[in-house]
mmCIF file of C-alpha atoms in Angstrom:
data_model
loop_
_atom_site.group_PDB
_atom_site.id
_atom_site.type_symbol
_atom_site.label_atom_id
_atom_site.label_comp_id
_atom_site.label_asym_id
_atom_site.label_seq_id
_atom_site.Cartn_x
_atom_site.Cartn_y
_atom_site.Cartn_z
ATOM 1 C CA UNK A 1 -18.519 38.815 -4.018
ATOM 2 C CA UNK A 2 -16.213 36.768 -5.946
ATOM 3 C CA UNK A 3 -13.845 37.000 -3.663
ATOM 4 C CA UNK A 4 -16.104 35.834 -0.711
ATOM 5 C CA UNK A 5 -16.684 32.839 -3.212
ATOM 6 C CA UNK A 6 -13.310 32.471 -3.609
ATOM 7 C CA UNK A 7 -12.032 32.738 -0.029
ATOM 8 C CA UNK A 8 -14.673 30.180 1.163
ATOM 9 C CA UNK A 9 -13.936 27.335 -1.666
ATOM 10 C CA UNK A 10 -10.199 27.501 -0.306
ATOM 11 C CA UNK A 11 -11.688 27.478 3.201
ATOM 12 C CA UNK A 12 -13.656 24.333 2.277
ATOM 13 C CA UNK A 13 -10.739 22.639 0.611
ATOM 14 C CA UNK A 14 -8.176 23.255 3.477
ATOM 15 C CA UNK A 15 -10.815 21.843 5.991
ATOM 16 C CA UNK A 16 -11.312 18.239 3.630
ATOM 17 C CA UNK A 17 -7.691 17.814 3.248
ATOM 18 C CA UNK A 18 -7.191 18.237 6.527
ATOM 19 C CA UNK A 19 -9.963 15.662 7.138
ATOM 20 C CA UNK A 20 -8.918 13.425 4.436
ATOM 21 C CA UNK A 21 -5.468 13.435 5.822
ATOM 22 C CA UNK A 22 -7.266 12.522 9.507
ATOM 23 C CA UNK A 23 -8.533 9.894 8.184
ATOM 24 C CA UNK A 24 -5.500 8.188 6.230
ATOM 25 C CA UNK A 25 -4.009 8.610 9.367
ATOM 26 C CA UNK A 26 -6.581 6.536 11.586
ATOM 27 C CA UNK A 27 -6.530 4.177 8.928
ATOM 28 C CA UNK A 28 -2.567 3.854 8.800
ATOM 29 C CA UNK A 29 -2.840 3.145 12.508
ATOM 30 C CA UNK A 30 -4.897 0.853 13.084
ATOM 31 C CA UNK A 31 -3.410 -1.078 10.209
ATOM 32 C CA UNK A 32 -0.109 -1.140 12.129
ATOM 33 C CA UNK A 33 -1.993 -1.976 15.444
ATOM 34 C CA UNK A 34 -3.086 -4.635 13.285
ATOM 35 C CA UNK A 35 0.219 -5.997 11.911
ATOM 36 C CA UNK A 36 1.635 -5.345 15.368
ATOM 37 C CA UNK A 37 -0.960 -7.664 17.197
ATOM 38 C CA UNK A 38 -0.635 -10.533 14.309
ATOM 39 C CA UNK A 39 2.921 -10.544 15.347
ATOM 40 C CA UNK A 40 3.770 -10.062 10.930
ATOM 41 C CA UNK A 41 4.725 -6.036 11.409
ATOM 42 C CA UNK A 42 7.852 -5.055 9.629
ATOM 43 C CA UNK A 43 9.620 -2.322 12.017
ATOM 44 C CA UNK A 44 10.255 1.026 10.119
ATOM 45 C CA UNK A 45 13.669 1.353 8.955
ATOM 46 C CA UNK A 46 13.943 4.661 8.753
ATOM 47 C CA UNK A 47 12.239 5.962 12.162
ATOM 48 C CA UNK A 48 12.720 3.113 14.397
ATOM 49 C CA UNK A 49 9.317 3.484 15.945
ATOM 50 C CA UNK A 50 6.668 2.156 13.660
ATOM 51 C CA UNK A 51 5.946 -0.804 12.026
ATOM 52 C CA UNK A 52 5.752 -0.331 8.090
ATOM 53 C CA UNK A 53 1.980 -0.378 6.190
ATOM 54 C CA UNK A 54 1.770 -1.821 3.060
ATOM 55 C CA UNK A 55 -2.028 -0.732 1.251
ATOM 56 C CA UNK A 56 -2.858 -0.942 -1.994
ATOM 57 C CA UNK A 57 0.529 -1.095 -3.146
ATOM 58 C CA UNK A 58 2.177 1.665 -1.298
ATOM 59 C CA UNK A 59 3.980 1.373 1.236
ATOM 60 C CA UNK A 60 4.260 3.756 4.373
ATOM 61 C CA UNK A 61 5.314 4.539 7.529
ATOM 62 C CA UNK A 62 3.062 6.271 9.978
ATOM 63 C CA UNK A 63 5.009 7.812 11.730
ATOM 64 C CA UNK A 64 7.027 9.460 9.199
ATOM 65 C CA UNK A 65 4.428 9.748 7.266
ATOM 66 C CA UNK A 66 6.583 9.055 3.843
ATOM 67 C CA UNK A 67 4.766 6.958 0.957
ATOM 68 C CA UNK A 68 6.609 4.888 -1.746
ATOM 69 C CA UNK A 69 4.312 3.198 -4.575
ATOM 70 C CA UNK A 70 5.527 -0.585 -4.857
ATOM 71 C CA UNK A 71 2.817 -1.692 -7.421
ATOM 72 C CA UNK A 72 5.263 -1.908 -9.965
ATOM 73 C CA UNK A 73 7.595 -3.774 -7.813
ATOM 74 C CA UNK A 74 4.587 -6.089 -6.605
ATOM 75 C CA UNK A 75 6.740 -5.737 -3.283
ATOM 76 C CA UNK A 76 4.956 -6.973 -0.104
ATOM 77 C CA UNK A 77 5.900 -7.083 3.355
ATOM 78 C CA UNK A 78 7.032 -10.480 3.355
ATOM 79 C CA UNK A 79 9.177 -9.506 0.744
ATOM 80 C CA UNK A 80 10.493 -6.665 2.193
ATOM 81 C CA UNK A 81 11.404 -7.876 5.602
ATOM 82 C CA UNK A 82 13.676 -10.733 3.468
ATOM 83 C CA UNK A 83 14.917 -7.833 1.646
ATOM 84 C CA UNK A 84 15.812 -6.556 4.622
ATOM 85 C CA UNK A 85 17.495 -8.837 6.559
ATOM 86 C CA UNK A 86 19.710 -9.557 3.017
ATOM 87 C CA UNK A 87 20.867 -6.021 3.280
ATOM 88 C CA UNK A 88 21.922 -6.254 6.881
ATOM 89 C CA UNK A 89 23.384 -9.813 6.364
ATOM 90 C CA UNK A 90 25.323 -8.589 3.591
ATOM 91 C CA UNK A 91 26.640 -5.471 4.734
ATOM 92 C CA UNK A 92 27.908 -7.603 8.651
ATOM 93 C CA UNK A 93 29.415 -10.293 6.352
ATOM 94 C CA UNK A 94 31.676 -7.316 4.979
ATOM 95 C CA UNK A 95 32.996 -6.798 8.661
ATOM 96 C CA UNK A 96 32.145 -2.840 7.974
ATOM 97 C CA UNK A 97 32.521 -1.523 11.386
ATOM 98 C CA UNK A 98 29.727 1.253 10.501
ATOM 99 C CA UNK A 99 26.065 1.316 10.480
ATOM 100 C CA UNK A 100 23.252 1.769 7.972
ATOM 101 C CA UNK A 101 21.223 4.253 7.903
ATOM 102 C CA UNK A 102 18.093 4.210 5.397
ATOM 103 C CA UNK A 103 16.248 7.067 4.252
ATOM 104 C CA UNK A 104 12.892 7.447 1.739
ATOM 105 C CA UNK A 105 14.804 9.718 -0.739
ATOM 106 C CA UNK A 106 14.881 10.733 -4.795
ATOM 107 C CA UNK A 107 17.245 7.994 -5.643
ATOM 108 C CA UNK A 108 16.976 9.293 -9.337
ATOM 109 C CA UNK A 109 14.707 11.794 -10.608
ATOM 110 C CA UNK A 110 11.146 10.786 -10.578
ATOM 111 C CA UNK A 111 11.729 7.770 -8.528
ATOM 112 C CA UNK A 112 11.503 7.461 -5.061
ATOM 113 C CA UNK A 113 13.245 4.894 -2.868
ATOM 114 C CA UNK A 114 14.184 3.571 0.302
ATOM 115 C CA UNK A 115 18.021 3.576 0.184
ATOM 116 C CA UNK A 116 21.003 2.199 2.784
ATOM 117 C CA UNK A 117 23.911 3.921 3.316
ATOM 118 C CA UNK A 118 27.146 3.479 5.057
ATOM 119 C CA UNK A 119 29.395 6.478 5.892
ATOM 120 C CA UNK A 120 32.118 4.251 6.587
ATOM 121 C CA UNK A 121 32.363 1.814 3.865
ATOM 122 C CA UNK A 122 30.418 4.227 1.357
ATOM 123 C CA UNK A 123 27.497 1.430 0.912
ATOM 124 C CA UNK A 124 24.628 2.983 -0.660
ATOM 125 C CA UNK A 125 21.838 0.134 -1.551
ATOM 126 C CA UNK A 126 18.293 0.481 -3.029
ATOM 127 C CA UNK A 127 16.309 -1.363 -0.912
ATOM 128 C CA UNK A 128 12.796 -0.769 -2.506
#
């Protein structure tokens, strides 16, 4: 009987994560159909393909799905797109033929990042 108990309190749990997750989800978008229709989104980095969400002081992607926590940083969108556009300046003022390529990665341990990197001049640059 325990085990019935058992088996339908992980049943229960599975089925509200997977609702709490359904719901983050339809939140996330229509945030970005939000940011997209004020014109303000900040495109993701990473993916290309969504425009970044900034809640609470994370900040996320939807369509990655990846989170970083940016209270500490008190980093906001605004902020970010600047940051941004100083890592692309600076890295085309080098005259690097390459490209960046940014990835949400363990920069160090216990603290997550969005990085650029450079194969061909070896730039690697925290960005948040």
């Amino acid at each position: 009987e325990a085990a019935l108990w058992d088996e339908v309190a992980a049943t229960q749990l599975a089925e509200l994560v997977a609702y709490e997750e359904q719901e983050l989800i339809a939140v996330l978008e229509q945030a970005e159909r939000h940011a997209s229709d004020e014109g303000g989104g900040v495109p993701c980095p990473v993916c290309h393909s969504a425009n970044l969400v900034h809640m609470s002081g994370v900040l996320c992607c939807p369509a990655e799905r990846w989170q970083l926590d940016v209270r500490a940083e008190s980093v906001t969108l605004l902020a970010l797109r600047a940051q941004l556009a100083a890592v692309y300046e600076a890295h085309t003022q080098s005259s690097c033929p390459g490209r960046l390529v940014f990835s949400v990665e363990e920069a160090v341990p216990g603290f997550r990042a969005m990085v650029a990197r450079c194969a061909a001049c070896q730039l690697l640059s925290i960005v948040v």
